[in-house]
Short mmCIF file of C-alpha atoms in Angstrom, two decimals:
data_model
loop_
_atom_site.label_atom_id
_atom_site.label_comp_id
_atom_site.label_asym_id
_atom_site.label_seq_id
_atom_site.Cartn_x
_atom_site.Cartn_y
_atom_site.Cartn_z
CA MET A 1 -0.03 -0.01 0.00
CA GLU A 2 1.37 3.38 -0.97
CA ALA A 3 1.71 6.09 1.60
CA ASP A 4 -0.79 8.86 1.50
CA PRO A 5 0.79 11.83 -0.27
CA ASN A 6 -1.34 14.29 1.52
CA PHE A 7 -0.61 12.94 5.04
CA ARG A 8 1.53 15.93 6.07
CA LEU A 9 -1.20 18.32 4.80
CA LYS A 10 -3.88 16.57 6.68
CA ALA A 11 -1.65 16.46 9.86
CA PHE A 12 -1.09 20.12 9.48
CA ALA A 13 -4.83 20.80 9.23
CA VAL A 14 -5.42 18.83 12.41
CA ILE A 15 -2.64 20.57 14.40
CA ALA A 16 -3.69 23.99 13.14
CA ALA A 17 -7.29 23.31 13.99
CA VAL A 18 -6.31 22.37 17.60
CA MET A 19 -4.13 25.42 17.97
CA GLY A 20 -6.85 27.74 16.58
CA VAL A 21 -9.51 26.38 18.77
CA PHE A 22 -7.28 26.64 21.80
CA LEU A 23 -6.57 30.37 21.08
CA VAL A 24 -10.22 31.21 20.55
CA SER A 25 -11.31 29.18 23.54
CA PHE A 26 -8.58 30.96 25.69
CA VAL A 27 -9.77 34.40 24.76
CA ALA A 28 -13.49 33.47 25.23
CA GLN A 29 -12.71 31.95 28.68
CA ARG A 30 -10.85 35.18 29.71
CA VAL A 31 -13.70 37.42 28.49
CA TRP A 32 -16.37 35.22 30.16
CA PHE A 33 -14.51 35.12 33.50
CA TRP A 34 -13.94 38.83 33.54
CA MET A 35 -17.65 39.57 32.70
CA ARG A 36 -18.81 37.32 35.51
CA THR A 37 -16.34 38.77 38.16
CA ARG A 38 -15.83 42.34 37.14
CA LYS A 39 -18.27 43.70 39.77
CA ARG A 40 -17.28 41.35 42.60
CA GLU A 41 -14.76 42.79 45.09
CA ASP A 42 -13.97 39.32 46.59
CA VAL A 43 -12.52 37.99 43.50
CA ASP A 44 -9.17 39.09 42.02
CA THR A 45 -9.47 38.97 38.30
CA SER A 46 -7.22 40.23 35.54
CA ARG A 47 -8.45 43.07 33.26
CA VAL A 48 -9.40 42.42 29.60
CA GLU A 49 -6.65 43.79 27.37
CA PRO A 50 -8.41 44.46 24.09
CA ILE A 51 -5.34 44.67 21.86
CA VAL A 52 -3.86 41.43 23.17
CA ASP A 53 -7.15 39.57 23.43
CA PHE A 54 -8.49 40.62 20.08
CA GLY A 55 -5.16 39.93 18.56
CA LEU A 56 -5.06 36.34 19.81
CA LEU A 57 -8.72 35.88 18.77
CA GLY A 58 -7.77 37.13 15.28
CA ILE A 59 -4.82 34.76 15.04
CA GLY A 60 -6.91 31.88 16.25
CA LEU A 61 -9.62 32.49 13.64
CA ILE A 62 -6.98 32.80 10.92
CA VAL A 63 -5.35 29.50 12.00
CA ILE A 64 -8.69 27.73 11.97
CA TRP A 65 -9.46 29.07 8.45
CA MET A 66 -6.03 27.76 7.30
CA ALA A 67 -6.81 24.36 8.86
CA ILE A 68 -10.21 24.19 6.95
CA GLU A 69 -8.63 25.27 3.69
CA ALA A 70 -5.76 22.68 4.10
CA LEU A 71 -8.28 19.91 4.74
CA VAL A 72 -10.51 20.92 1.75
CA LEU A 73 -7.26 21.13 -0.48
CA SER A 74 -6.24 17.57 0.64
CA LEU A 75 -9.58 16.28 -0.56
CA ILE A 76 -9.46 18.26 -3.96
CA THR A 77 -6.02 16.85 -4.72
CA SER A 78 -6.66 13.40 -3.53
CA GLY A 79 -7.36 12.21 -7.16
CA LEU A 80 -4.23 13.81 -8.71
CA GLN A 81 -0.99 12.11 -9.44
CA VAL A 82 2.04 13.29 -7.27
CA GLN A 83 4.70 14.87 -9.19
CA PRO A 84 8.12 13.06 -9.12
CA ARG A 85 11.06 14.71 -7.74
CA GLU A 86 13.22 13.64 -10.63
CA ARG A 87 12.82 12.66 -14.25
CA ARG A 88 10.32 9.83 -14.50
CA LYS A 89 8.07 8.14 -17.03
CA ILE A 90 4.50 9.03 -16.56
CA ALA A 91 2.73 7.62 -19.76
CA GLU A 92 3.18 5.63 -23.03
CA ILE A 93 1.61 6.55 -26.40
CA GLU A 94 1.33 3.73 -29.00
CA ILE A 95 0.83 4.75 -32.53
CA GLY A 96 -1.83 2.79 -34.51
CA LYS A 97 -2.77 3.41 -38.00
CA LEU A 98 -1.23 6.48 -39.73
CA ASP A 99 -2.79 7.18 -43.00
CA GLU A 100 -0.72 9.80 -44.91
CA GLU A 101 -3.48 10.39 -47.59
CA THR A 102 -6.30 11.01 -45.29
CA GLY A 103 -4.33 12.32 -42.29
CA GLN A 104 -6.01 9.84 -40.02
CA LEU A 105 -4.06 9.12 -36.76
CA ASN A 106 -4.94 6.43 -34.28
CA LEU A 107 -3.33 6.60 -30.88
CA LEU A 108 -3.45 4.52 -27.74
CA PHE A 109 -2.75 6.23 -24.52
CA TYR A 110 -1.49 4.48 -21.41
CA PRO A 111 -0.74 6.04 -18.05
CA VAL A 112 1.92 4.08 -16.17
CA ASP A 113 2.48 3.31 -12.48
CA ARG A 114 5.53 4.44 -10.42
CA ALA A 115 7.46 1.51 -11.71
CA GLY A 116 6.81 2.56 -15.39
CA ARG A 117 4.39 -0.24 -16.11
CA ARG A 118 1.30 0.39 -18.28
CA MET A 119 -1.91 0.58 -16.47
CA SER A 120 -4.07 -1.24 -19.05
CA SER A 121 -7.25 -0.56 -17.24
CA GLN A 122 -6.93 3.13 -17.99
CA ARG A 123 -6.11 2.68 -21.69
CA ARG A 124 -7.60 5.52 -23.90
CA PRO A 125 -8.00 5.21 -27.67
CA VAL A 126 -7.69 8.48 -29.47
CA LEU A 127 -8.81 9.08 -33.04
CA THR A 128 -7.50 12.33 -34.59
CA SER A 129 -5.50 13.49 -37.51
CA GLY A 130 -1.99 14.92 -38.17
CA ARG A 131 1.51 13.78 -38.59
CA GLU A 132 2.40 14.38 -34.95
CA PHE A 133 0.69 13.88 -31.61
CA GLU A 134 0.35 16.59 -28.84
CA LEU A 135 0.06 15.76 -25.24
CA ILE A 136 -0.90 18.44 -22.69
CA VAL A 137 -0.29 17.85 -18.98
CA GLU A 138 -1.29 20.19 -16.20
CA VAL A 139 1.33 20.68 -13.46
CA ILE A 140 0.57 22.15 -10.05
CA GLU A 141 3.42 23.19 -7.82
CA TRP A 142 3.52 24.04 -4.05
CA ARG A 143 4.47 27.61 -3.15
CA SER A 144 7.89 27.70 -1.74
CA ALA A 145 6.83 28.30 1.73
CA TRP A 146 4.65 25.21 1.83
CA THR A 147 6.77 22.64 -0.03
CA TRP A 148 7.16 20.69 3.21
CA LEU A 149 3.63 19.84 3.16
CA GLY A 150 3.76 17.44 0.33
CA GLU A 151 6.01 14.95 -1.37
CA GLY A 152 5.96 17.10 -4.43
CA GLY A 153 3.57 18.94 -6.64
CA PHE A 154 0.71 17.32 -8.61
CA TYR A 155 0.06 16.58 -12.30
CA GLN A 156 -2.79 15.29 -14.44
CA PHE A 157 -3.33 14.60 -18.14
CA VAL A 158 -5.35 17.06 -19.93
CA THR A 159 -5.67 16.38 -23.64
CA LEU A 160 -4.12 14.18 -26.37
CA GLY A 161 -4.57 14.90 -30.06
CA GLY A 162 -2.92 15.31 -33.47
CA TYR A 163 -0.71 18.14 -34.70
CA GLY A 164 1.03 19.15 -37.82
CA ASN A 165 -1.70 18.72 -40.47
CA PRO A 166 -2.04 22.09 -42.21
CA THR A 167 -5.29 21.05 -44.07
CA ASN A 168 -7.59 20.74 -40.99
CA ASN A 169 -7.79 21.36 -37.30
CA PRO A 170 -7.15 18.03 -35.58
CA GLU A 171 -9.42 17.24 -32.66
CA LYS A 172 -8.15 16.74 -29.18
CA THR A 173 -9.48 14.25 -26.82
CA THR A 174 -9.93 15.23 -23.15
CA LEU A 175 -8.32 12.79 -20.78
CA GLU A 176 -10.80 13.66 -17.95
CA PRO A 177 -8.72 15.95 -15.91
CA GLU A 178 -10.00 16.75 -12.27
CA SER A 179 -11.31 20.36 -11.79
CA VAL A 180 -9.03 22.08 -9.31
CA PRO A 181 -10.93 25.19 -8.14
CA ARG A 182 -8.84 28.28 -7.21
CA THR A 183 -10.13 28.60 -3.82
CA ALA A 184 -8.52 30.94 -1.32
CA GLY A 185 -6.75 27.88 0.29
CA ALA A 186 -5.62 26.60 -3.06
CA THR A 187 -4.19 30.10 -3.89
CA LEU A 188 -2.47 30.25 -0.54
CA PHE A 189 -0.80 26.77 -0.69
CA LEU A 190 -0.36 26.18 -4.46
CA ARG A 191 1.03 28.11 -7.42
CA LYS A 192 -1.19 28.77 -10.50
CA PRO A 193 -1.44 25.52 -12.54
CA MET A 194 0.70 25.42 -15.71
CA GLN A 195 0.18 23.53 -18.83
CA TRP A 196 3.19 21.65 -20.28
CA GLU A 197 3.02 20.18 -23.73
CA VAL A 198 5.03 17.86 -25.81
CA ARG A 199 4.84 17.15 -29.58
CA GLN A 200 6.34 14.26 -31.48
CA PRO A 201 6.41 13.23 -35.15
CA CYS A 202 4.71 9.76 -35.39
CA ALA A 203 5.79 6.56 -37.01
CA GLU A 204 3.06 3.80 -37.32
CA GLY A 205 3.62 0.89 -34.80
CA ASP A 206 6.04 2.84 -32.67
CA VAL A 207 5.59 3.40 -28.95
CA TYR A 208 6.70 6.55 -27.20
CA ASP A 209 7.57 7.11 -23.52
CA ILE A 210 6.58 10.41 -22.03
CA TYR A 211 8.67 11.70 -19.11
CA LEU A 212 7.99 14.47 -16.61
CA ASN A 213 11.17 16.23 -15.57
CA PRO A 214 10.61 18.84 -12.81
CA GLY A 215 14.16 19.88 -13.03
CA SER A 216 13.79 21.24 -16.61
CA ASP A 217 10.17 22.28 -16.19
CA SER A 218 9.13 20.21 -19.28
CA LEU A 219 7.85 17.15 -20.70
CA GLU A 220 10.21 14.81 -22.68
CA VAL A 221 9.55 12.01 -25.06
CA ASP A 222 11.72 8.98 -25.99
CA THR A 223 11.08 6.02 -28.30
CA HIS A 224 10.09 3.08 -26.18
CA ALA A 225 12.80 0.46 -25.82
CA GLU A 226 11.67 -3.17 -26.07
CA ASP A 227 11.97 -5.19 -22.96
#
């Protein structure tokens, strides 16, 4: 069983929620006790200090908000693939029939697991046209201050289609990417999503490996080597 990539984010949400609730409860208890005893001479009570108490209350509410946003973000990103920290294969594209006369292009798209093996259950046939294929991947990075919350950024496949046919406009097949709303929490923790693309001239019968390389901020493609 693979470790939960959002474990640290969820732990941060729990710890922040506890701290926020503690601060709010501390201020509420101070104010409540002062209101109950402020007119009694037999009880020695500390005076309410508005600047300190309202400051702690504000900090507590902000921390609780961050905890809620972190928890929501962990749920939103649970269906995304974790970005590798170094160059790694993320998909294979097999070229089926390539008709030069009609421009018809048949593709088979396979995501791969962390070991680089095809996940046949997620195979997607793509019928398009052109002399090249174009794959678009959405990459989502942590903001520099929050990189410690996750194993890496996230990525997901967006579209696959043809390219390089000047006589028409090749269709692109959507690879069912998850919708990642730009909530306040997502904006706080994550950078704006980027779309990386790769284009490759096709040869009928060939298989191409798609690599994600965070170090070069790009997608790379190699001809698949036979096992």
